GROMACS .gro file of C-alpha atoms in nm:
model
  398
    1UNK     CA    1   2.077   3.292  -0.005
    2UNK     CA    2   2.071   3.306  -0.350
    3UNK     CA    3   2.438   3.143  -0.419
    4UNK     CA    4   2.373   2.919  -0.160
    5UNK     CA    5   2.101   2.774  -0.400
    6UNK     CA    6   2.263   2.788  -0.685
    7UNK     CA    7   2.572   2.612  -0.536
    8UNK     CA    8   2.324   2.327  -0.431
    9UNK     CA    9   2.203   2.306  -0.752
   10UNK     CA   10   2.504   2.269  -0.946
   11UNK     CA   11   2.587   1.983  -0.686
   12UNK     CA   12   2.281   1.861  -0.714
   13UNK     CA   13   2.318   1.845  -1.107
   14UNK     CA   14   2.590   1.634  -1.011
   15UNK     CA   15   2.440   1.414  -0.791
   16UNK     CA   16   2.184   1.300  -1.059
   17UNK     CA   17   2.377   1.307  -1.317
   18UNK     CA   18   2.589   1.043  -1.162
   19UNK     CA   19   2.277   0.842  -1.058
   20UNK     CA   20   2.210   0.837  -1.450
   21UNK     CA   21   2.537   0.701  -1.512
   22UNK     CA   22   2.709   0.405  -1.408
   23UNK     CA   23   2.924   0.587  -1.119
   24UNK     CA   24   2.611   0.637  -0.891
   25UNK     CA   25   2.763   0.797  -0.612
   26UNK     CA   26   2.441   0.908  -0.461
   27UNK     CA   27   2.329   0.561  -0.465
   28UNK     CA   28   2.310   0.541  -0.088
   29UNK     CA   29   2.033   0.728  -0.105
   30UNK     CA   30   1.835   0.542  -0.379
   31UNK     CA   31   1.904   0.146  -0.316
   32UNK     CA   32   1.698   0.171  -0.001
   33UNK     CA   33   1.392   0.268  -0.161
   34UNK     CA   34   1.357   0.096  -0.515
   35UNK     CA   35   1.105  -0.127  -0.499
   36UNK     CA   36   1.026  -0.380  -0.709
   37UNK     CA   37   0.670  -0.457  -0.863
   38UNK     CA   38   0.523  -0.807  -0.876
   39UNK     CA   39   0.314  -0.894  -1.185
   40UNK     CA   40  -0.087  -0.914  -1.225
   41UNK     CA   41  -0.270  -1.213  -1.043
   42UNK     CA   42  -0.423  -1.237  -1.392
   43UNK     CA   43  -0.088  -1.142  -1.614
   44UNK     CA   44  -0.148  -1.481  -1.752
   45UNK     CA   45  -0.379  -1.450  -1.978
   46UNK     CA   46  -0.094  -1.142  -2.200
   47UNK     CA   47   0.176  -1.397  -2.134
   48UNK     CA   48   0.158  -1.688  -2.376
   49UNK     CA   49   0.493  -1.606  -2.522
   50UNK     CA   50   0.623  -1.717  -2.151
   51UNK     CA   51   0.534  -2.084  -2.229
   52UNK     CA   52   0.710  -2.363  -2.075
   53UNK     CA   53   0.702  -2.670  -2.268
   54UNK     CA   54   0.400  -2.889  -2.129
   55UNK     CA   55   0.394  -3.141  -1.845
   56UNK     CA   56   0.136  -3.382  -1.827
   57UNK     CA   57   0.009  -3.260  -1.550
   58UNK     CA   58  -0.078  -2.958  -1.668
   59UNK     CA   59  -0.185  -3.052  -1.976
   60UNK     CA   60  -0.398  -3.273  -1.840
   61UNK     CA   61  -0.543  -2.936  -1.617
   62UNK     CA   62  -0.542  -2.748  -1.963
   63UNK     CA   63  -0.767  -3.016  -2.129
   64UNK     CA   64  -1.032  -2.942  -1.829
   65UNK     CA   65  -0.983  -2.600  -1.881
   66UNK     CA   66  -1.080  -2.594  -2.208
   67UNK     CA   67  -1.349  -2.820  -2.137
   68UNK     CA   68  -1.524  -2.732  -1.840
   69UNK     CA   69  -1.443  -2.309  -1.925
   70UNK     CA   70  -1.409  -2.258  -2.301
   71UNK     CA   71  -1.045  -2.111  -2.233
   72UNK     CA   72  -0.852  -2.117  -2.594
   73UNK     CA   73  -0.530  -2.343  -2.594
   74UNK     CA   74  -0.313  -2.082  -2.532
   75UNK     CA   75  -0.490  -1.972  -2.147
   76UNK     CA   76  -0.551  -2.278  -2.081
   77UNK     CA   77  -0.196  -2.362  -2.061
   78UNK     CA   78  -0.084  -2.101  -1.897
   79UNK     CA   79  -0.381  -2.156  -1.664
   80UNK     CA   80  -0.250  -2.493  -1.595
   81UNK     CA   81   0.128  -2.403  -1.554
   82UNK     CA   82   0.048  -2.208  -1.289
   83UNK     CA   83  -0.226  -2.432  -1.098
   84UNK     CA   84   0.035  -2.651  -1.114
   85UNK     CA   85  -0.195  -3.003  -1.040
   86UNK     CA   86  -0.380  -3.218  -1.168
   87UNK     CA   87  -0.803  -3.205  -1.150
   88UNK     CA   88  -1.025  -3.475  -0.924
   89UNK     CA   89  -1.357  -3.572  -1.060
   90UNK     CA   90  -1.536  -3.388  -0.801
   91UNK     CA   91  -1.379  -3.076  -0.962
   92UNK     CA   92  -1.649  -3.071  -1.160
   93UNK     CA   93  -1.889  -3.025  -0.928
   94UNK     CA   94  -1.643  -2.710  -0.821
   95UNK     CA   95  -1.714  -2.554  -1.163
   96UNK     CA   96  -2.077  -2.647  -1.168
   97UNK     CA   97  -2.127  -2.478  -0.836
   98UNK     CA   98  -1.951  -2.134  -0.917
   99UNK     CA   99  -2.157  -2.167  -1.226
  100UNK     CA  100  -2.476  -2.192  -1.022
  101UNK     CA  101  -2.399  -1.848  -0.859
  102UNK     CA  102  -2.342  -1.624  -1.195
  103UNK     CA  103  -1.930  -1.666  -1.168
  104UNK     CA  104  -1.818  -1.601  -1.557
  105UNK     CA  105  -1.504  -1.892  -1.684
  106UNK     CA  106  -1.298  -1.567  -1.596
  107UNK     CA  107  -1.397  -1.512  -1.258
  108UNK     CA  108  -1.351  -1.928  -1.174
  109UNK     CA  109  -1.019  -1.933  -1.369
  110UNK     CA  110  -0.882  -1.623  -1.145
  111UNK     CA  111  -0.969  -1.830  -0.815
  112UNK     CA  112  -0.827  -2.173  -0.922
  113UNK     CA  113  -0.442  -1.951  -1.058
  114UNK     CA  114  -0.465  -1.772  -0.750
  115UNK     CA  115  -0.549  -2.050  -0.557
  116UNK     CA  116  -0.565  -2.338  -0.689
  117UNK     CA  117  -0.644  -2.534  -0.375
  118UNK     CA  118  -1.053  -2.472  -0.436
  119UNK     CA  119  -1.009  -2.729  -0.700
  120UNK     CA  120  -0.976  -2.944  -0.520
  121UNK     CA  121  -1.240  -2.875  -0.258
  122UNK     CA  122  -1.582  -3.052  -0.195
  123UNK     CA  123  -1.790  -2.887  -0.341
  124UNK     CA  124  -2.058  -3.026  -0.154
  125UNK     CA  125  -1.900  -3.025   0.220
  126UNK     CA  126  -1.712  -2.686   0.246
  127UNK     CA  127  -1.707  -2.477  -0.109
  128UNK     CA  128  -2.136  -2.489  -0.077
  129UNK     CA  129  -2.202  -2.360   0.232
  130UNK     CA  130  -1.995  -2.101   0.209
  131UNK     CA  131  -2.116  -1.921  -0.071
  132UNK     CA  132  -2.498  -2.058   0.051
  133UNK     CA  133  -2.437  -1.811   0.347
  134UNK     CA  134  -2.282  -1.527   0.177
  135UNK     CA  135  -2.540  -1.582  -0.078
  136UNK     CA  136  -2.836  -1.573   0.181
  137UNK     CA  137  -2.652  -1.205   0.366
  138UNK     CA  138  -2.648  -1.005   0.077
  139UNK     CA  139  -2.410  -1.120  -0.160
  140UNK     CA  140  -2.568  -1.097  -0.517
  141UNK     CA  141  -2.425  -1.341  -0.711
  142UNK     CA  142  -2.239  -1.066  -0.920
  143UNK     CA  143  -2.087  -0.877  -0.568
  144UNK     CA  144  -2.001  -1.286  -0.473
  145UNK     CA  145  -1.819  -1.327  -0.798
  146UNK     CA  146  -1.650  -1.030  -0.713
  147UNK     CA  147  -1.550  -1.080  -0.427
  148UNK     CA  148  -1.449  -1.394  -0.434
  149UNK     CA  149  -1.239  -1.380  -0.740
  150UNK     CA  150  -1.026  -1.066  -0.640
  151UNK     CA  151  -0.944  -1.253  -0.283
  152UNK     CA  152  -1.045  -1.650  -0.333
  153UNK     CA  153  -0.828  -1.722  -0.030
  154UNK     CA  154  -1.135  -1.636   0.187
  155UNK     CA  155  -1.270  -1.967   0.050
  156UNK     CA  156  -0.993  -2.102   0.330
  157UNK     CA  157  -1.151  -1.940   0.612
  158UNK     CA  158  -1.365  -2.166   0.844
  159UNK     CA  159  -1.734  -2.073   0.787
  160UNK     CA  160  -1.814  -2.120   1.162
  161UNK     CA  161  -1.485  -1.921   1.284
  162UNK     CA  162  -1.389  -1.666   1.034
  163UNK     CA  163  -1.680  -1.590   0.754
  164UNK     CA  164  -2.015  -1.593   0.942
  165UNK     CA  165  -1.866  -1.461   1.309
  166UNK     CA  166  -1.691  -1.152   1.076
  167UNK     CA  167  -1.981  -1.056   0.845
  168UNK     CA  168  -2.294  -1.081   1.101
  169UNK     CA  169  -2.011  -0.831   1.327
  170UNK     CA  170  -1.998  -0.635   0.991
  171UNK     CA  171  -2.343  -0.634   0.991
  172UNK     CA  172  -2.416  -0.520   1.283
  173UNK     CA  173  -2.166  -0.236   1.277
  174UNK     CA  174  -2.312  -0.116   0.956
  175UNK     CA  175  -2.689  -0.191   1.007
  176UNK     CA  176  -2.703  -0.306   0.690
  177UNK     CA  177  -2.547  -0.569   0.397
  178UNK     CA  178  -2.484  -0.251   0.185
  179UNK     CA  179  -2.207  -0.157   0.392
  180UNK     CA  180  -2.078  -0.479   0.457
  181UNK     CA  181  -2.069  -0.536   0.071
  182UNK     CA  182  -1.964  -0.180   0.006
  183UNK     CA  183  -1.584  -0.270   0.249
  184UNK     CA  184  -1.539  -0.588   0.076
  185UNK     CA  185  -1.528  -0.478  -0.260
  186UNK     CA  186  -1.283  -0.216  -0.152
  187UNK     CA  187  -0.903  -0.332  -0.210
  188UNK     CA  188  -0.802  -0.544   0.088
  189UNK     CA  189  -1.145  -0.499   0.275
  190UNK     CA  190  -1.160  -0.861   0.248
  191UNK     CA  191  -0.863  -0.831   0.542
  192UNK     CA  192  -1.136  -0.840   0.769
  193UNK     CA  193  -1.246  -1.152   0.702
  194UNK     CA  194  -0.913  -1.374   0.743
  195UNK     CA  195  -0.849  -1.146   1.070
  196UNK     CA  196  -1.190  -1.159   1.233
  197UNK     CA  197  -1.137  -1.251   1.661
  198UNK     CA  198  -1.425  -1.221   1.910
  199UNK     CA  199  -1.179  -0.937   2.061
  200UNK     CA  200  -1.336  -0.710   1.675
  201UNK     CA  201  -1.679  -0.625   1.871
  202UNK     CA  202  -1.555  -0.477   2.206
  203UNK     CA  203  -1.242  -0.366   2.079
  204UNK     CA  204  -1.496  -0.146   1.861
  205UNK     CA  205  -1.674  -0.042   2.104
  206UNK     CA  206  -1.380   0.085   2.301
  207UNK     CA  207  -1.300   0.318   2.025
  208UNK     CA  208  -1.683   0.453   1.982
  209UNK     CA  209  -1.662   0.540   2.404
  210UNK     CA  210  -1.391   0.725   2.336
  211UNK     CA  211  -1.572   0.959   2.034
  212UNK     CA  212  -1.326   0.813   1.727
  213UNK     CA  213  -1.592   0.901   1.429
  214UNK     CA  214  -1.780   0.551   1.273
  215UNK     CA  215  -1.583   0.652   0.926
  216UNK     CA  216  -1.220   0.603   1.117
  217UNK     CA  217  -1.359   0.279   1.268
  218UNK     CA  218  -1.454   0.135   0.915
  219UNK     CA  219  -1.065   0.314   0.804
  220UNK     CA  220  -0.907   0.062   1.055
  221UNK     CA  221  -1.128  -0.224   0.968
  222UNK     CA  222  -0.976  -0.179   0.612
  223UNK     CA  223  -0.641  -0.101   0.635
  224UNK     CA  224  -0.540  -0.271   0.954
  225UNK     CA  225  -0.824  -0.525   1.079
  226UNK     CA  226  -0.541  -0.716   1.252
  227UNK     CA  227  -0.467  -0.433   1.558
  228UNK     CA  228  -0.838  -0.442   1.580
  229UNK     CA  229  -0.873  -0.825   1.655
  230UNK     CA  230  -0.608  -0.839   1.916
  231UNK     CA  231  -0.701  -0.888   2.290
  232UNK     CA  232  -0.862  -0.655   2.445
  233UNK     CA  233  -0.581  -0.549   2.671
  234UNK     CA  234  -0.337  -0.551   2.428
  235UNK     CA  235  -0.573  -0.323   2.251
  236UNK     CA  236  -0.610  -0.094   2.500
  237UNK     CA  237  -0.227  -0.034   2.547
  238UNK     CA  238  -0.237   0.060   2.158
  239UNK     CA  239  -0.470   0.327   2.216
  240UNK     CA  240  -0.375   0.477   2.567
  241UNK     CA  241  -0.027   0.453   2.378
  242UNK     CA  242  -0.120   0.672   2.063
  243UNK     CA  243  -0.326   0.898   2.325
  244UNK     CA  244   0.010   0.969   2.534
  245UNK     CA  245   0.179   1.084   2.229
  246UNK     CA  246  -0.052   1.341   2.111
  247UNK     CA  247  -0.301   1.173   1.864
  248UNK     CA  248  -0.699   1.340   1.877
  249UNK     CA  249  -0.899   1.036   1.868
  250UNK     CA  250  -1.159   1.255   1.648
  251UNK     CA  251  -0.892   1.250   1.392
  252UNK     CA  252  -0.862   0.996   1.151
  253UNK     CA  253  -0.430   0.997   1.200
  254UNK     CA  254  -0.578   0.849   1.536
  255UNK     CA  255  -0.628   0.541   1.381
  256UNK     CA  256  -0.331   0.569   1.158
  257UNK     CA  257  -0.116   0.655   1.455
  258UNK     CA  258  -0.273   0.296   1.614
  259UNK     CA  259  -0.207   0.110   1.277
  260UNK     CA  260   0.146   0.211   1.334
  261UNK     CA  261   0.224   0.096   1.629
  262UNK     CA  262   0.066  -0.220   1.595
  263UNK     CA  263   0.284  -0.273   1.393
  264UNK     CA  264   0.596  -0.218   1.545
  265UNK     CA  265   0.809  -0.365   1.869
  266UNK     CA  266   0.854  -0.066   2.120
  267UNK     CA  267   1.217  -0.136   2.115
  268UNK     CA  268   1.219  -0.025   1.723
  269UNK     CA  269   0.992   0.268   1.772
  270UNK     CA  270   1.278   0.447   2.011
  271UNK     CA  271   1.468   0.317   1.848
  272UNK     CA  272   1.308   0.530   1.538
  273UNK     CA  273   1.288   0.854   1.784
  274UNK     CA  274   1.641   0.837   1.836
  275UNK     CA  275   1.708   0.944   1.484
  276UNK     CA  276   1.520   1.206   1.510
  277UNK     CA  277   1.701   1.282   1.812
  278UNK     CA  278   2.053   1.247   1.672
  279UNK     CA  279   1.982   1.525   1.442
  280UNK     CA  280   1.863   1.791   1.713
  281UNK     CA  281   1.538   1.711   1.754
  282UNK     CA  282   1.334   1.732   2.081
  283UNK     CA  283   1.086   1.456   2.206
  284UNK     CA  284   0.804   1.693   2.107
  285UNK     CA  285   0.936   1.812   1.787
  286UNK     CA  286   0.944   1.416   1.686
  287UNK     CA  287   0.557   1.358   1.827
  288UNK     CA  288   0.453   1.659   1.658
  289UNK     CA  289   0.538   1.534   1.286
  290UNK     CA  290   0.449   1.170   1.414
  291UNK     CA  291   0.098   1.314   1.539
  292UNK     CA  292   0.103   1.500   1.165
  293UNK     CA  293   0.177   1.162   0.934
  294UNK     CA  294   0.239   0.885   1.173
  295UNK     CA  295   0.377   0.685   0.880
  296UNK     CA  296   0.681   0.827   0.861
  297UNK     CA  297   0.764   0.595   1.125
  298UNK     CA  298   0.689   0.272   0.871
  299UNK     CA  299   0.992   0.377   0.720
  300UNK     CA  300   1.290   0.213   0.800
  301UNK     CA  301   1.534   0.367   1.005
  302UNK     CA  302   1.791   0.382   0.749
  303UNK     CA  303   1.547   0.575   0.509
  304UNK     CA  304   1.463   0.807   0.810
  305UNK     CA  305   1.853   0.898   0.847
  306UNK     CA  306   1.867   0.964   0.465
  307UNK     CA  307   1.583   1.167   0.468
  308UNK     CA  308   1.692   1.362   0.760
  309UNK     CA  309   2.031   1.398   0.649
  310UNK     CA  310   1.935   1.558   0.338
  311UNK     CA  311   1.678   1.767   0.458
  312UNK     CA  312   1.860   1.912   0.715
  313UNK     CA  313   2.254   1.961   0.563
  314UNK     CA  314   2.155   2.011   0.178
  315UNK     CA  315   1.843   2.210   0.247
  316UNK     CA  316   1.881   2.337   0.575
  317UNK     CA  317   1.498   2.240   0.704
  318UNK     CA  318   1.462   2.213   1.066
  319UNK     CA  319   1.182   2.042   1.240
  320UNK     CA  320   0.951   2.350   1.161
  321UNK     CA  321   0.990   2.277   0.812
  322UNK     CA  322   0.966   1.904   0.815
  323UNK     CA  323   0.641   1.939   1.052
  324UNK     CA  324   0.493   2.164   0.814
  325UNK     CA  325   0.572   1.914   0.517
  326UNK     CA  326   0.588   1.545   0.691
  327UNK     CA  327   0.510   1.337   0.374
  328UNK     CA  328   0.860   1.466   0.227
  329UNK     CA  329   1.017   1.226   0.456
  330UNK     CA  330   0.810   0.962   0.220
  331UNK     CA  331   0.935   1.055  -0.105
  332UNK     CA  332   1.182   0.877  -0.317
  333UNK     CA  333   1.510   1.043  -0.363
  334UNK     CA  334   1.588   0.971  -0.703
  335UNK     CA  335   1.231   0.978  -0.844
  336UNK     CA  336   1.099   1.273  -0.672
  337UNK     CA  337   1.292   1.496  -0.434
  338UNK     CA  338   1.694   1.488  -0.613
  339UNK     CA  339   1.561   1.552  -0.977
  340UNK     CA  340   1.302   1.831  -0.821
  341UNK     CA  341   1.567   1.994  -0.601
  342UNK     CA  342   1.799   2.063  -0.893
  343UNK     CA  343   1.537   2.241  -1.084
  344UNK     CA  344   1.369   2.415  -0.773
  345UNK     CA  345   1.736   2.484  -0.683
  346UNK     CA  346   1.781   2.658  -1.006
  347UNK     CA  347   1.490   2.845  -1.005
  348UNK     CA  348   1.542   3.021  -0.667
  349UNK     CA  349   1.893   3.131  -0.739
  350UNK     CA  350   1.739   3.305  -1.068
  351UNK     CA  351   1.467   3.425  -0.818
  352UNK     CA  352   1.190   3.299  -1.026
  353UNK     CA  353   1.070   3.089  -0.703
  354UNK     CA  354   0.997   3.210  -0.372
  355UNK     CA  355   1.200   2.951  -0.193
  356UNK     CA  356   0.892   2.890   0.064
  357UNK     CA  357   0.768   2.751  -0.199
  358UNK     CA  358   0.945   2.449  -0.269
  359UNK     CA  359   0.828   2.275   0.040
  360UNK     CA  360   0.541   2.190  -0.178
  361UNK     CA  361   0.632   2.173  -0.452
  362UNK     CA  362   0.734   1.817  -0.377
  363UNK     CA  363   0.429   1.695  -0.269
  364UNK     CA  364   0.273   1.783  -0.631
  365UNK     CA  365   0.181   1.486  -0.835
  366UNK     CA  366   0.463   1.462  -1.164
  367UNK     CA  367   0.213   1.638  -1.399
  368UNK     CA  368   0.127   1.938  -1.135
  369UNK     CA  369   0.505   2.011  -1.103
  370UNK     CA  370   0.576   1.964  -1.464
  371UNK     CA  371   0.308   2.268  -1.505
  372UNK     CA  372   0.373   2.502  -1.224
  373UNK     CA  373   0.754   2.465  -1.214
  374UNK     CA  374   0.898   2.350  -1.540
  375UNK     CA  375   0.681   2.443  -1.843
  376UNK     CA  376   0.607   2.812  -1.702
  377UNK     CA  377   0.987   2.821  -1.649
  378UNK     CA  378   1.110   2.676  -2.029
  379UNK     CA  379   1.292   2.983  -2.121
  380UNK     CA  380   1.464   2.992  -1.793
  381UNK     CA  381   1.572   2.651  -1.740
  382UNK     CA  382   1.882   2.540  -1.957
  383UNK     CA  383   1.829   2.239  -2.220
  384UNK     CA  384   2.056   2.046  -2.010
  385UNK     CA  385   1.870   2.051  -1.679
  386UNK     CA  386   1.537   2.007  -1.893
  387UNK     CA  387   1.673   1.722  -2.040
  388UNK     CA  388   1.816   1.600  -1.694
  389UNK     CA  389   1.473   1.636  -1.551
  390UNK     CA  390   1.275   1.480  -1.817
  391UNK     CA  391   1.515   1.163  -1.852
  392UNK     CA  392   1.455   1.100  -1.489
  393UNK     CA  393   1.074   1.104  -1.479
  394UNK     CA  394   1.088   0.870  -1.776
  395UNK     CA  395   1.322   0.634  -1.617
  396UNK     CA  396   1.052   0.602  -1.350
  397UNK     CA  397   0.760   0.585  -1.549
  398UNK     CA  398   0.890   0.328  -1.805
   0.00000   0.00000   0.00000
C-alpha cells in the first residue's frame, strides 16, 4: 500500500508540475472548472485610471452627478460611462425622492450604474409608490436603502403583480416584517420578489403538510424561489420526484434535492446517473450520494466523469468512499484535490498519515490543511514539494 502511494505521488508531482508549466498535460482536468470572476457592481468608484475619453453624453450625466450628488469629477465620470445616457428633467425629482427616504449619493449612484433605467422613471407615477408601500410594511428608510441599492432591479417589478402580492405572502409566512426584512437583506433574498406567482402560497403549504421544517421553507425561498412559484402540479412532481429517490423531507437536502431538479430536464439527470453507472455504480449507490449532497448533480457531466475517473483509478475510492465524502466530487482539481494529493500522497508512503484520513483532509479550508498536514509535517516534506504546494495555493489566491 505504501509504494502504491508513493508511486501516485511521484506521478502526481508530475501532473502539477506540468500544470505549472506551459505543457499542461493534466489540463483536461482543470479547463472545465476555472471560472472566471466578474468585477464589483460598485468597482467604479477604484477605477478612474480605466477612463475613456468623454462623450457628451456622459459628460453631460457627469455634470448632474456632480450636481445633484456631490460625486468628485473623477466618479462622476465613471458614473456616467457606465449609465451610459443622458438625464430628463424629471430626474430630478428621482434624486429628490430617494433623498426623501434617507438614501445616501452612494446608495442612489449604485441604483442608477446598476440600473440606470430608474433615471429615467417617474418619479411620481411608478418610482413613489413603490417605495410608499415598502415604506408603509416595514421598510425603515435605512433597510429600504439597503435593499434597494444592493438589487435596484426590483424597482422593475410591477407593484400590483410582483412587490405587494410577494411581501404581504412574506408576511404572512413570517408573521411579522422582521422576517420579511431579515430574507431580503440576505444575498439574493430579493429573488423572491422578481419570482413571486400566486402558485408561492399553496405550493408552501404543500411542503408544511408534508412536515419540511419552516427554516427549509425560508432555505428554498432564498436560494431557489423560482421551483417554488411554479404551478402547482408541476410542483408536486418536483417533490413526489425527490421523495422517490430517497430525500427525508425533515431534512434540509430535501429542499436542496428539489432545487436540483428544478433545475434540470429529466433527460440530463439520467443522463447524469449514467456516469455514475459507467463506472460500476448501482442505481442506489448513485441516490445514496445524491440523497447525501444533491449538488453534485449541478455539475456538469463532463466534471462528473473527471471526478469519477480520478477518484476511482488514481485513488482507488469506490462508492463507499465517495458517499462518505460527496463534496469531493465539488472540488477543483488543480486548486484543491491534485496539489493536496501529492502531499497527502507523500505523507502516507512515509506513514506519517493514516490514509483514512485523507478523505478529509480535502474538505479542510486552505489554512486548516496548511496546519494539520503541511506545517506539522515541514521536516518531512522535501523543499521541492513544499515549494510545489505553496506556488499552487498562491496561484489561486492571487
Amino acid at each position: 500500500m505504501l509504494s502504491f502511494f508513493h508511486k501516485r505521488a511521484s506521478r502526481l508531482c508530475r501532473i502539477i508540475f506540468s500544470i505549472l508549466g506551459t505543457n499542461s498535460t493534466c489540463r483536461a482536468y482543470g479547463d472545465s472548472v476555472r471560472g472566471s470572476h466578474g468585477r464589483s457592481p460598485v468597482s467604479y468608484l477604484k477605477s478612474f485610471s480605466t477612463l475613456s475619453p468623454p462623450t457628451s453624453s456622459s459628460s453631460s450625466t457627469a455634470d448632474f452627478l456632480r450636481t445633484s450628488l456631490g460625486l468628485s469629477p473623477e466618479q462622476a465620470l465613471v458614473a456616467a460611462q457606465t449609465i451610459g445616457r443622458e438625464p430628463k428633467p424629471k430626474s430630478d425629482a428621482v434624486v429628490a425622492l430617494f433623498r426623501r427616504y434617507g438614501f445616501s449619493s452612494e446608495q442612489i449612484t449604485q441604483i442608477f450604474v446598476k440600473n440606470p433605467q430608474v433615471l429615467w422613471c417617474d418619479a411620481d407615477k411608478i418610482l413613489g409608490p413603490k417605495l410608499q408601500f415598502l415604506s408603509e410594511n416595514g421598510f425603515a428608510d435605512e433597510v429600504l436603502a439597503r435593499v434597494l441599492s444592493a438589487d435596484p432591479y426590483v424597482l422593475n417589478r410591477s407593484l400590483e403583480k410582483h412587490i405587494a402580492p410577494s411581501v404581504r405572502l412574506l408576511k404572512s409566512f413570517f408573521g411579522c416584517s422582521d422576517g420579511v426584512i431579515s430574507l431580503l437583506l440576505t444575498k439574493r433574498g430579493t429573488w423572491v420578489l422578481h419570482q413571486y406567482s400566486e402558485a408561492m402560497e399553496p405550493n408552501i403549504e404543500m411542503l408544511r403538510s408534508l412536515g419540511v421544517p419552516e427554516k427549509s421553507i425560508v432555505k428554498m425561498l432564498l436560494i431557489r424561489p423560482r421551483a417554488l412559484a411554479r404551478d402547482v402540479d408541476q410542483f408536486a412532481e418536483l417533490v413526489n420526484e425527490a421523495r422517490r429517490i430517497g430525500f427525508d423531507t425533515s431534512s434540509l437536502m430535501f429542499i436542496h434535492g428539489i432545487a436540483t431538479l428544478s433545475g434540470m430536464k429529466k433527460d440530463k439527470w439520467v443522463s447524469k446517473i449514467e456516469v455514475f453507472k459507467s463506472f460500476g455504480w448501482t442505481e442506489e449507490q448513485v441516490r445514496a450520494v445524491v440523497v447525501k449532497q444533491p449538488q453534485v448533480m449541478d455539475s456538469a457531466e463532463e466534471r462528473i466523469k473527471r471526478s469519477l475517473d480520478f477518484f476511482t483509478n488514481e485513488l482507488k475510492w469506490g462508492p463507499n468512499e465517495l458517499c462518505k465524502y460527496p463534496n469531493s466530487l465539488m472540488l477543483s482539481f488543480e486548486k484543491r484535490i491534485l496539489p493536496r494529493t501529492v502531499v497527502l500522497g507523500h505523507l502516507v508512503s512515509k506513514g506519517l498519515v493514516d490514509k483514512k484520513s485523507i478523505g478529509g483532509a480535502y474538505l479542510l479550508t486552505d489554512a486548516k490543511f496548511m496546519n494539520k498536514f503541511v506545517q506539522c509535517y515541514l521536516a518531512d516534506i522535501p523543499q521541492q514539494l513544499f515549494d510545489l504546494y505553496q506556488n499552487k495555493v498562491k496561484a489561486h489566491v492571487a
